[in-house]
């Protein structure tokens, strides 16, 4: 029997995929949401070869409000009720405050911050509060300190931290917990071409294990915030 239904944005690759695999292994049914239909299908097929859970996929460009509305209408028509929504979709574009174009700023804010705000606002009625109910937001250590290789990305992640703190306060009366998970450097496509070995990074599975643990605690408990870094520090620390 299923442990409940969880929607994961960015579930087709990287950290979102690591979370999806870990939650599927714990018996949760999963909705994977991302842009690329190919990536979604590949990840769905991979998970289904290992785990006997239900998986649906939604192709949606989170930078477009109308696509978020379409995704919401689809889930409503299907009668989906989620015990958790995990916001993992995100983009990274290198660039600093004074040298980047306004287009880089807009693109980064749209996917990394605005989409999380709008998605949560729309999907709130589809959260099942009859049992433990949790919104998980994947932030970053870039939202805890200066981030010199991508300060605009850092601004979006600081915004996400502020969003999580306020959302947690707003939703606690409804019995919905909000967890902010801040990964440090994690080996995903974002680090393509890195000279460092994979062992120097956090693994996507580590974040999956952490999210699974947060969802396993008793219904009256929430992990406000958790930071998971490479033992030797984030890569930009060197
Ligand atoms: N990797 C790190 O070191 C690190 C560290 C701290 C925090 N994070 C955060 O972790 C999250 C996941 O990053 P990652 O490293 O796993 O990146 P990734 O491997 O590049 O995966 C990004 C995921 O987000 C989806 N996505 C991107 N833009 C989208 C859009 N406009 N609409 C819908 N889906 C979109 C991608 O879908 P497609 O397959 O369709 O492109 C993919 O599933 C991000 O929020 C990132 O900021 C990463």
PDB file of C-alpha atoms and ligand atoms in Angstrom:
ATOM      1  CA  UNK A   1       0.000   0.000   0.000  1.00  0.00           C
ATOM      2  CA  UNK A   2       1.224   3.509  -0.857  1.00  0.00           C
ATOM      3  CA  UNK A   3       2.551   5.772   1.897  1.00  0.00           C
ATOM      4  CA  UNK A   4       1.007   8.767   0.109  1.00  0.00           C
ATOM      5  CA  UNK A   5       1.496  10.908  -2.986  1.00  0.00           C
ATOM      6  CA  UNK A   6       4.374  13.379  -3.350  1.00  0.00           C
ATOM      7  CA  UNK A   7       4.936  15.882  -6.163  1.00  0.00           C
ATOM      8  CA  UNK A   8       8.570  16.730  -6.921  1.00  0.00           C
ATOM      9  CA  UNK A   9       9.432  19.650  -9.195  1.00  0.00           C
ATOM     10  CA  UNK A  10      12.773  19.124 -10.914  1.00  0.00           C
ATOM     11  CA  UNK A  11      12.262  15.415 -10.254  1.00  0.00           C
ATOM     12  CA  UNK A  12      13.704  14.342 -13.598  1.00  0.00           C
ATOM     13  CA  UNK A  13      17.374  15.044 -12.828  1.00  0.00           C
ATOM     14  CA  UNK A  14      19.932  15.782 -10.126  1.00  0.00           C
ATOM     15  CA  UNK A  15      18.776  16.437  -6.589  1.00  0.00           C
ATOM     16  CA  UNK A  16      15.070  16.077  -7.460  1.00  0.00           C
ATOM     17  CA  UNK A  17      15.762  12.685  -9.012  1.00  0.00           C
ATOM     18  CA  UNK A  18      17.775  11.637  -5.934  1.00  0.00           C
ATOM     19  CA  UNK A  19      14.804  12.600  -3.771  1.00  0.00           C
ATOM     20  CA  UNK A  20      12.339  10.766  -6.053  1.00  0.00           C
ATOM     21  CA  UNK A  21      14.404   7.553  -5.962  1.00  0.00           C
ATOM     22  CA  UNK A  22      14.707   7.651  -2.189  1.00  0.00           C
ATOM     23  CA  UNK A  23      10.992   8.378  -1.640  1.00  0.00           C
ATOM     24  CA  UNK A  24       9.964   5.679  -4.124  1.00  0.00           C
ATOM     25  CA  UNK A  25      12.164   3.209  -2.211  1.00  0.00           C
ATOM     26  CA  UNK A  26      10.199   4.196   0.915  1.00  0.00           C
ATOM     27  CA  UNK A  27       6.901   3.342  -0.830  1.00  0.00           C
ATOM     28  CA  UNK A  28       5.609   6.807  -1.750  1.00  0.00           C
ATOM     29  CA  UNK A  29       3.825   7.350  -5.075  1.00  0.00           C
ATOM     30  CA  UNK A  30       5.445  10.148  -7.038  1.00  0.00           C
ATOM     31  CA  UNK A  31       4.537  12.873  -9.523  1.00  0.00           C
ATOM     32  CA  UNK A  32       7.652  14.057 -11.349  1.00  0.00           C
ATOM     33  CA  UNK A  33       7.405  17.563 -12.811  1.00  0.00           C
ATOM     34  CA  UNK A  34      10.020  19.095 -15.103  1.00  0.00           C
ATOM     35  CA  UNK A  35      10.336  20.675 -18.531  1.00  0.00           C
ATOM     36  CA  UNK A  36      11.794  17.912 -20.706  1.00  0.00           C
ATOM     37  CA  UNK A  37       9.405  15.031 -21.512  1.00  0.00           C
ATOM     38  CA  UNK A  38      12.391  12.820 -22.431  1.00  0.00           C
ATOM     39  CA  UNK A  39      14.113  13.319 -19.076  1.00  0.00           C
ATOM     40  CA  UNK A  40      10.828  12.708 -17.261  1.00  0.00           C
ATOM     41  CA  UNK A  41      10.216   9.449 -19.118  1.00  0.00           C
ATOM     42  CA  UNK A  42      13.782   8.247 -18.571  1.00  0.00           C
ATOM     43  CA  UNK A  43      13.626   8.851 -14.822  1.00  0.00           C
ATOM     44  CA  UNK A  44      10.134   7.373 -14.499  1.00  0.00           C
ATOM     45  CA  UNK A  45      11.232   4.186 -16.317  1.00  0.00           C
ATOM     46  CA  UNK A  46      14.407   3.908 -14.213  1.00  0.00           C
ATOM     47  CA  UNK A  47      12.513   4.204 -10.925  1.00  0.00           C
ATOM     48  CA  UNK A  48       9.826   1.737 -12.032  1.00  0.00           C
ATOM     49  CA  UNK A  49      12.423  -0.933 -12.781  1.00  0.00           C
ATOM     50  CA  UNK A  50      13.403  -0.846  -9.097  1.00  0.00           C
ATOM     51  CA  UNK A  51      10.273   0.085  -7.130  1.00  0.00           C
ATOM     52  CA  UNK A  52       6.608  -0.941  -7.178  1.00  0.00           C
ATOM     53  CA  UNK A  53       5.070   2.516  -6.845  1.00  0.00           C
ATOM     54  CA  UNK A  54       2.842   4.675  -9.055  1.00  0.00           C
ATOM     55  CA  UNK A  55       4.555   7.447 -10.999  1.00  0.00           C
ATOM     56  CA  UNK A  56       2.956  10.145 -13.141  1.00  0.00           C
ATOM     57  CA  UNK A  57       4.889  12.843 -15.005  1.00  0.00           C
ATOM     58  CA  UNK A  58       3.988  16.435 -15.844  1.00  0.00           C
ATOM     59  CA  UNK A  59       5.894  18.456 -18.407  1.00  0.00           C
ATOM     60  CA  UNK A  60       5.742  22.103 -17.328  1.00  0.00           C
ATOM     61  CA  UNK A  61       7.974  25.139 -17.797  1.00  0.00           C
ATOM     62  CA  UNK A  62       7.942  26.724 -14.357  1.00  0.00           C
ATOM     63  CA  UNK A  63       9.101  30.059 -15.730  1.00  0.00           C
ATOM     64  CA  UNK A  64       5.647  30.421 -17.353  1.00  0.00           C
ATOM     65  CA  UNK A  65       2.676  31.095 -15.016  1.00  0.00           C
ATOM     66  CA  UNK A  66       0.189  29.678 -17.536  1.00  0.00           C
ATOM     67  CA  UNK A  67       2.057  26.372 -17.576  1.00  0.00           C
ATOM     68  CA  UNK A  68       1.929  26.228 -13.769  1.00  0.00           C
ATOM     69  CA  UNK A  69      -1.838  26.844 -14.009  1.00  0.00           C
ATOM     70  CA  UNK A  70      -2.151  24.020 -16.589  1.00  0.00           C
ATOM     71  CA  UNK A  71      -0.233  21.663 -14.275  1.00  0.00           C
ATOM     72  CA  UNK A  72      -2.544  22.612 -11.412  1.00  0.00           C
ATOM     73  CA  UNK A  73      -5.685  22.023 -13.514  1.00  0.00           C
ATOM     74  CA  UNK A  74      -4.348  18.625 -14.593  1.00  0.00           C
ATOM     75  CA  UNK A  75      -3.693  17.565 -10.980  1.00  0.00           C
ATOM     76  CA  UNK A  76      -7.129  18.816  -9.925  1.00  0.00           C
ATOM     77  CA  UNK A  77      -8.834  16.849 -12.734  1.00  0.00           C
ATOM     78  CA  UNK A  78      -6.911  13.722 -11.686  1.00  0.00           C
ATOM     79  CA  UNK A  79      -8.144  14.215  -8.103  1.00  0.00           C
ATOM     80  CA  UNK A  80      -4.575  14.210  -6.768  1.00  0.00           C
ATOM     81  CA  UNK A  81      -4.070  15.017  -3.079  1.00  0.00           C
ATOM     82  CA  UNK A  82      -0.476  15.474  -1.984  1.00  0.00           C
ATOM     83  CA  UNK A  83       1.034  14.691   1.399  1.00  0.00           C
ATOM     84  CA  UNK A  84       4.057  16.665   0.290  1.00  0.00           C
ATOM     85  CA  UNK A  85       5.317  18.959  -2.433  1.00  0.00           C
ATOM     86  CA  UNK A  86       9.074  19.147  -2.946  1.00  0.00           C
ATOM     87  CA  UNK A  87      10.368  22.196  -4.828  1.00  0.00           C
ATOM     88  CA  UNK A  88      13.670  21.107  -6.356  1.00  0.00           C
ATOM     89  CA  UNK A  89      13.544  22.626  -9.875  1.00  0.00           C
ATOM     90  CA  UNK A  90      16.127  25.350 -10.265  1.00  0.00           C
ATOM     91  CA  UNK A  91      18.635  26.880 -12.632  1.00  0.00           C
ATOM     92  CA  UNK A  92      22.101  28.308 -12.152  1.00  0.00           C
ATOM     93  CA  UNK A  93      23.588  30.952 -14.422  1.00  0.00           C
ATOM     94  CA  UNK A  94      26.988  32.322 -13.487  1.00  0.00           C
ATOM     95  CA  UNK A  95      26.997  36.035 -12.976  1.00  0.00           C
ATOM     96  CA  UNK A  96      27.424  38.792 -10.464  1.00  0.00           C
ATOM     97  CA  UNK A  97      25.381  41.815  -9.518  1.00  0.00           C
ATOM     98  CA  UNK A  98      27.095  44.505 -11.544  1.00  0.00           C
ATOM     99  CA  UNK A  99      28.215  42.491 -14.558  1.00  0.00           C
ATOM    100  CA  UNK A 100      25.083  40.432 -15.358  1.00  0.00           C
ATOM    101  CA  UNK A 101      22.257  41.492 -17.623  1.00  0.00           C
ATOM    102  CA  UNK A 102      18.743  42.052 -16.326  1.00  0.00           C
ATOM    103  CA  UNK A 103      17.700  38.995 -18.388  1.00  0.00           C
ATOM    104  CA  UNK A 104      19.923  36.764 -16.245  1.00  0.00           C
ATOM    105  CA  UNK A 105      18.365  38.303 -13.136  1.00  0.00           C
ATOM    106  CA  UNK A 106      14.808  37.753 -14.440  1.00  0.00           C
ATOM    107  CA  UNK A 107      15.460  34.166 -15.563  1.00  0.00           C
ATOM    108  CA  UNK A 108      16.984  33.197 -12.241  1.00  0.00           C
ATOM    109  CA  UNK A 109      14.289  34.854 -10.132  1.00  0.00           C
ATOM    110  CA  UNK A 110      11.508  33.389 -12.287  1.00  0.00           C
ATOM    111  CA  UNK A 111      12.423  29.736 -11.876  1.00  0.00           C
ATOM    112  CA  UNK A 112      14.226  29.772  -8.514  1.00  0.00           C
ATOM    113  CA  UNK A 113      11.890  32.026  -6.530  1.00  0.00           C
ATOM    114  CA  UNK A 114       8.756  33.284  -8.305  1.00  0.00           C
ATOM    115  CA  UNK A 115       7.733  29.798  -9.490  1.00  0.00           C
ATOM    116  CA  UNK A 116       7.992  28.383  -5.952  1.00  0.00           C
ATOM    117  CA  UNK A 117       5.762  31.196  -4.681  1.00  0.00           C
ATOM    118  CA  UNK A 118       3.132  30.845  -7.422  1.00  0.00           C
ATOM    119  CA  UNK A 119       3.173  27.040  -7.497  1.00  0.00           C
ATOM    120  CA  UNK A 120       2.615  26.788  -3.742  1.00  0.00           C
ATOM    121  CA  UNK A 121      -0.150  29.408  -3.813  1.00  0.00           C
ATOM    122  CA  UNK A 122      -2.044  27.491  -6.533  1.00  0.00           C
ATOM    123  CA  UNK A 123      -1.422  23.971  -5.228  1.00  0.00           C
ATOM    124  CA  UNK A 124      -2.262  24.688  -1.559  1.00  0.00           C
ATOM    125  CA  UNK A 125      -5.864  23.299  -1.943  1.00  0.00           C
ATOM    126  CA  UNK A 126      -4.433  20.014  -3.224  1.00  0.00           C
ATOM    127  CA  UNK A 127      -2.448  19.377  -0.032  1.00  0.00           C
ATOM    128  CA  UNK A 128      -3.889  16.605   2.116  1.00  0.00           C
ATOM    129  CA  UNK A 129      -3.810  17.887   5.690  1.00  0.00           C
ATOM    130  CA  UNK A 130      -5.592  14.854   7.152  1.00  0.00           C
ATOM    131  CA  UNK A 131      -2.130  13.329   7.858  1.00  0.00           C
ATOM    132  CA  UNK A 132       1.412  14.700   8.128  1.00  0.00           C
ATOM    133  CA  UNK A 133       1.694  17.320   5.406  1.00  0.00           C
ATOM    134  CA  UNK A 134       4.938  19.023   4.388  1.00  0.00           C
ATOM    135  CA  UNK A 135       6.258  21.453   1.811  1.00  0.00           C
ATOM    136  CA  UNK A 136       9.964  20.933   1.161  1.00  0.00           C
ATOM    137  CA  UNK A 137      11.955  23.738  -0.444  1.00  0.00           C
ATOM    138  CA  UNK A 138      15.426  23.067  -1.829  1.00  0.00           C
ATOM    139  CA  UNK A 139      17.406  26.197  -1.016  1.00  0.00           C
ATOM    140  CA  UNK A 140      21.188  26.325  -1.064  1.00  0.00           C
ATOM    141  CA  UNK A 141      24.201  27.259   1.012  1.00  0.00           C
ATOM    142  CA  UNK A 142      24.312  30.156  -1.504  1.00  0.00           C
ATOM    143  CA  UNK A 143      21.319  31.464   0.473  1.00  0.00           C
ATOM    144  CA  UNK A 144      23.270  31.501   3.729  1.00  0.00           C
ATOM    145  CA  UNK A 145      26.398  33.454   2.800  1.00  0.00           C
ATOM    146  CA  UNK A 146      27.937  35.473  -0.060  1.00  0.00           C
ATOM    147  CA  UNK A 147      28.215  33.432  -3.270  1.00  0.00           C
ATOM    148  CA  UNK A 148      30.884  34.976  -5.422  1.00  0.00           C
ATOM    149  CA  UNK A 149      30.576  32.668  -8.467  1.00  0.00           C
ATOM    150  CA  UNK A 150      26.893  33.519  -8.853  1.00  0.00           C
ATOM    151  CA  UNK A 151      25.626  36.302  -6.670  1.00  0.00           C
ATOM    152  CA  UNK A 152      22.289  36.625  -8.498  1.00  0.00           C
ATOM    153  CA  UNK A 153      21.638  32.938  -7.893  1.00  0.00           C
ATOM    154  CA  UNK A 154      22.565  33.683  -4.270  1.00  0.00           C
ATOM    155  CA  UNK A 155      19.991  36.471  -4.086  1.00  0.00           C
ATOM    156  CA  UNK A 156      17.251  34.107  -5.321  1.00  0.00           C
ATOM    157  CA  UNK A 157      18.238  31.514  -2.705  1.00  0.00           C
ATOM    158  CA  UNK A 158      18.303  34.128   0.083  1.00  0.00           C
ATOM    159  CA  UNK A 159      14.809  35.085  -1.104  1.00  0.00           C
ATOM    160  CA  UNK A 160      13.755  31.456  -0.886  1.00  0.00           C
ATOM    161  CA  UNK A 161      14.944  31.304   2.719  1.00  0.00           C
ATOM    162  CA  UNK A 162      12.850  34.376   3.547  1.00  0.00           C
ATOM    163  CA  UNK A 163       9.916  32.843   1.700  1.00  0.00           C
ATOM    164  CA  UNK A 164      10.234  29.560   3.632  1.00  0.00           C
ATOM    165  CA  UNK A 165      10.332  31.322   7.021  1.00  0.00           C
ATOM    166  CA  UNK A 166       7.199  33.318   6.236  1.00  0.00           C
ATOM    167  CA  UNK A 167       5.325  30.411   4.636  1.00  0.00           C
ATOM    168  CA  UNK A 168       6.058  28.202   7.657  1.00  0.00           C
ATOM    169  CA  UNK A 169       4.478  30.793   9.943  1.00  0.00           C
ATOM    170  CA  UNK A 170       1.481  31.221   7.628  1.00  0.00           C
ATOM    171  CA  UNK A 171       0.775  27.482   7.311  1.00  0.00           C
ATOM    172  CA  UNK A 172       1.431  26.179  10.808  1.00  0.00           C
ATOM    173  CA  UNK A 173      -2.175  26.832  11.849  1.00  0.00           C
ATOM    174  CA  UNK A 174      -3.246  24.526   9.002  1.00  0.00           C
ATOM    175  CA  UNK A 175      -0.924  21.762  10.191  1.00  0.00           C
ATOM    176  CA  UNK A 176       1.424  22.100   7.214  1.00  0.00           C
ATOM    177  CA  UNK A 177       5.159  22.045   7.876  1.00  0.00           C
ATOM    178  CA  UNK A 178       7.669  23.888   5.730  1.00  0.00           C
ATOM    179  CA  UNK A 179      11.203  22.490   5.508  1.00  0.00           C
ATOM    180  CA  UNK A 180      14.085  24.395   3.923  1.00  0.00           C
ATOM    181  CA  UNK A 181      16.902  22.078   2.815  1.00  0.00           C
ATOM    182  CA  UNK A 182      20.171  23.848   1.949  1.00  0.00           C
ATOM    183  CA  UNK A 183      22.476  21.600  -0.057  1.00  0.00           C
ATOM    184  CA  UNK A 184      26.083  22.609  -0.507  1.00  0.00           C
ATOM    185  CA  UNK A 185      27.919  21.567  -3.692  1.00  0.00           C
ATOM    186  CA  UNK A 186      26.045  18.474  -4.929  1.00  0.00           C
ATOM    187  CA  UNK A 187      27.158  16.442  -7.914  1.00  0.00           C
ATOM    188  CA  UNK A 188      24.526  16.990 -10.633  1.00  0.00           C
ATOM    189  CA  UNK A 189      24.445  18.324 -14.201  1.00  0.00           C
ATOM    190  CA  UNK A 190      24.963  21.811 -12.708  1.00  0.00           C
ATOM    191  CA  UNK A 191      28.596  20.776 -12.121  1.00  0.00           C
ATOM    192  CA  UNK A 192      29.205  19.330 -15.579  1.00  0.00           C
ATOM    193  CA  UNK A 193      32.900  19.576 -16.481  1.00  0.00           C
ATOM    194  CA  UNK A 194      34.121  19.955 -12.893  1.00  0.00           C
ATOM    195  CA  UNK A 195      37.706  18.910 -12.251  1.00  0.00           C
ATOM    196  CA  UNK A 196      36.768  17.579  -8.800  1.00  0.00           C
ATOM    197  CA  UNK A 197      35.932  13.899  -8.200  1.00  0.00           C
ATOM    198  CA  UNK A 198      32.297  13.030  -7.439  1.00  0.00           C
ATOM    199  CA  UNK A 199      33.369  11.940  -3.939  1.00  0.00           C
ATOM    200  CA  UNK A 200      34.254  15.572  -3.146  1.00  0.00           C
ATOM    201  CA  UNK A 201      30.535  16.497  -3.443  1.00  0.00           C
ATOM    202  CA  UNK A 202      27.266  15.826  -1.636  1.00  0.00           C
ATOM    203  CA  UNK A 203      25.433  13.048  -3.530  1.00  0.00           C
ATOM    204  CA  UNK A 204      21.806  13.617  -4.697  1.00  0.00           C
ATOM    205  CA  UNK A 205      20.930  10.486  -2.696  1.00  0.00           C
ATOM    206  CA  UNK A 206      22.151  12.226   0.494  1.00  0.00           C
ATOM    207  CA  UNK A 207      19.546  14.947  -0.017  1.00  0.00           C
ATOM    208  CA  UNK A 208      16.953  12.244  -0.734  1.00  0.00           C
ATOM    209  CA  UNK A 209      17.787  10.516   2.559  1.00  0.00           C
ATOM    210  CA  UNK A 210      17.501  13.834   4.402  1.00  0.00           C
ATOM    211  CA  UNK A 211      14.092  14.634   2.846  1.00  0.00           C
ATOM    212  CA  UNK A 212      12.836  11.121   3.586  1.00  0.00           C
ATOM    213  CA  UNK A 213      13.893  11.555   7.230  1.00  0.00           C
ATOM    214  CA  UNK A 214      12.092  14.922   7.479  1.00  0.00           C
ATOM    215  CA  UNK A 215       8.881  13.328   6.165  1.00  0.00           C
ATOM    216  CA  UNK A 216       9.204  10.377   8.573  1.00  0.00           C
ATOM    217  CA  UNK A 217       9.060  12.367  11.825  1.00  0.00           C
ATOM    218  CA  UNK A 218       5.821  12.492  13.808  1.00  0.00           C
ATOM    219  CA  UNK A 219       2.993  14.649  12.467  1.00  0.00           C
ATOM    220  CA  UNK A 220       3.409  17.321  15.152  1.00  0.00           C
ATOM    221  CA  UNK A 221       7.081  17.946  14.336  1.00  0.00           C
ATOM    222  CA  UNK A 222       8.825  19.955  11.612  1.00  0.00           C
ATOM    223  CA  UNK A 223      12.496  20.277  10.669  1.00  0.00           C
ATOM    224  CA  UNK A 224      12.677  24.028   9.993  1.00  0.00           C
ATOM    225  CA  UNK A 225      15.948  24.035   8.140  1.00  0.00           C
ATOM    226  CA  UNK A 226      18.781  21.651   7.402  1.00  0.00           C
ATOM    227  CA  UNK A 227      22.147  22.230   5.694  1.00  0.00           C
ATOM    228  CA  UNK A 228      24.091  19.411   4.022  1.00  0.00           C
ATOM    229  CA  UNK A 229      27.621  20.244   2.795  1.00  0.00           C
ATOM    230  CA  UNK A 230      30.628  18.304   1.555  1.00  0.00           C
ATOM    231  CA  UNK A 231      32.788  17.379   4.545  1.00  0.00           C
ATOM    232  CA  UNK A 232      35.671  19.461   3.128  1.00  0.00           C
ATOM    233  CA  UNK A 233      33.431  22.485   2.519  1.00  0.00           C
ATOM    234  CA  UNK A 234      31.686  23.845  -0.564  1.00  0.00           C
ATOM    235  CA  UNK A 235      33.726  23.834  -3.747  1.00  0.00           C
ATOM    236  CA  UNK A 236      33.744  27.616  -4.095  1.00  0.00           C
ATOM    237  CA  UNK A 237      35.358  27.780  -0.638  1.00  0.00           C
ATOM    238  CA  UNK A 238      38.690  26.691  -2.113  1.00  0.00           C
TER     239      UNK A 238
HETATM  240  N1  LIG B   1      23.847  20.943  -7.485  1.00  0.00           N
HETATM  241  C1  LIG B   1      24.204  21.762  -6.493  1.00  0.00           C
HETATM  242  O1  LIG B   1      25.383  21.905  -6.163  1.00  0.00           O
HETATM  243  C2  LIG B   1      23.133  22.498  -5.730  1.00  0.00           C
HETATM  244  C3  LIG B   1      23.509  23.063  -4.503  1.00  0.00           C
HETATM  245  C4  LIG B   1      22.551  23.747  -3.774  1.00  0.00           C
HETATM  246  C5  LIG B   1      21.265  23.838  -4.237  1.00  0.00           C
HETATM  247  N2  LIG B   1      20.926  23.293  -5.443  1.00  0.00           N
HETATM  248  C6  LIG B   1      19.547  23.434  -5.868  1.00  0.00           C
HETATM  249  O2  LIG B   1      18.983  22.158  -6.065  1.00  0.00           O
HETATM  250  C7  LIG B   1      17.938  22.234  -7.027  1.00  0.00           C
HETATM  251  C8  LIG B   1      18.181  21.186  -8.094  1.00  0.00           C
HETATM  252  O3  LIG B   1      19.431  21.439  -8.719  1.00  0.00           O
HETATM  253  P1  LIG B   1      20.229  20.285  -9.447  1.00  0.00           P
HETATM  254  O4  LIG B   1      21.652  20.460  -9.105  1.00  0.00           O
HETATM  255  O5  LIG B   1      19.550  18.998  -9.226  1.00  0.00           O
HETATM  256  O6  LIG B   1      20.053  20.756 -10.977  1.00  0.00           O
HETATM  257  P2  LIG B   1      19.881  19.889 -12.304  1.00  0.00           P
HETATM  258  O7  LIG B   1      20.584  18.584 -12.209  1.00  0.00           O
HETATM  259  O8  LIG B   1      20.246  20.829 -13.401  1.00  0.00           O
HETATM  260  O9  LIG B   1      18.304  19.588 -12.358  1.00  0.00           O
HETATM  261  C9  LIG B   1      17.416  20.662 -12.475  1.00  0.00           C
HETATM  262  C10 LIG B   1      16.009  20.136 -12.486  1.00  0.00           C
HETATM  263  O10 LIG B   1      15.120  21.284 -12.547  1.00  0.00           O
HETATM  264  C11 LIG B   1      14.294  21.184 -13.699  1.00  0.00           C
HETATM  265  N3  LIG B   1      14.035  22.510 -14.261  1.00  0.00           N
HETATM  266  C12 LIG B   1      14.943  23.490 -14.560  1.00  0.00           C
HETATM  267  N4  LIG B   1      14.311  24.568 -15.087  1.00  0.00           N
HETATM  268  C13 LIG B   1      12.984  24.246 -15.125  1.00  0.00           C
HETATM  269  C14 LIG B   1      11.831  24.931 -15.590  1.00  0.00           C
HETATM  270  N5  LIG B   1      11.900  26.159 -16.127  1.00  0.00           N
HETATM  271  N6  LIG B   1      10.637  24.316 -15.477  1.00  0.00           N
HETATM  272  C15 LIG B   1      10.548  23.067 -14.957  1.00  0.00           C
HETATM  273  N7  LIG B   1      11.601  22.366 -14.511  1.00  0.00           N
HETATM  274  C16 LIG B   1      12.812  22.952 -14.602  1.00  0.00           C
HETATM  275  C17 LIG B   1      15.089  20.314 -14.687  1.00  0.00           C
HETATM  276  O11 LIG B   1      14.182  19.751 -15.610  1.00  0.00           O
HETATM  277  P3  LIG B   1      14.597  19.356 -17.135  1.00  0.00           P
HETATM  278  O12 LIG B   1      15.158  17.979 -17.049  1.00  0.00           O
HETATM  279  O13 LIG B   1      13.323  19.408 -17.864  1.00  0.00           O
HETATM  280  O14 LIG B   1      15.602  20.378 -17.578  1.00  0.00           O
HETATM  281  C18 LIG B   1      15.696  19.297 -13.723  1.00  0.00           C
HETATM  282  O15 LIG B   1      14.764  18.303 -13.381  1.00  0.00           O
HETATM  283  C19 LIG B   1      17.962  23.655  -7.558  1.00  0.00           C
HETATM  284  O16 LIG B   1      16.987  24.409  -6.891  1.00  0.00           O
HETATM  285  C20 LIG B   1      19.357  24.132  -7.186  1.00  0.00           C
HETATM  286  O17 LIG B   1      19.403  25.530  -7.050  1.00  0.00           O
HETATM  287  C21 LIG B   1      21.842  22.608  -6.190  1.00  0.00           C
END
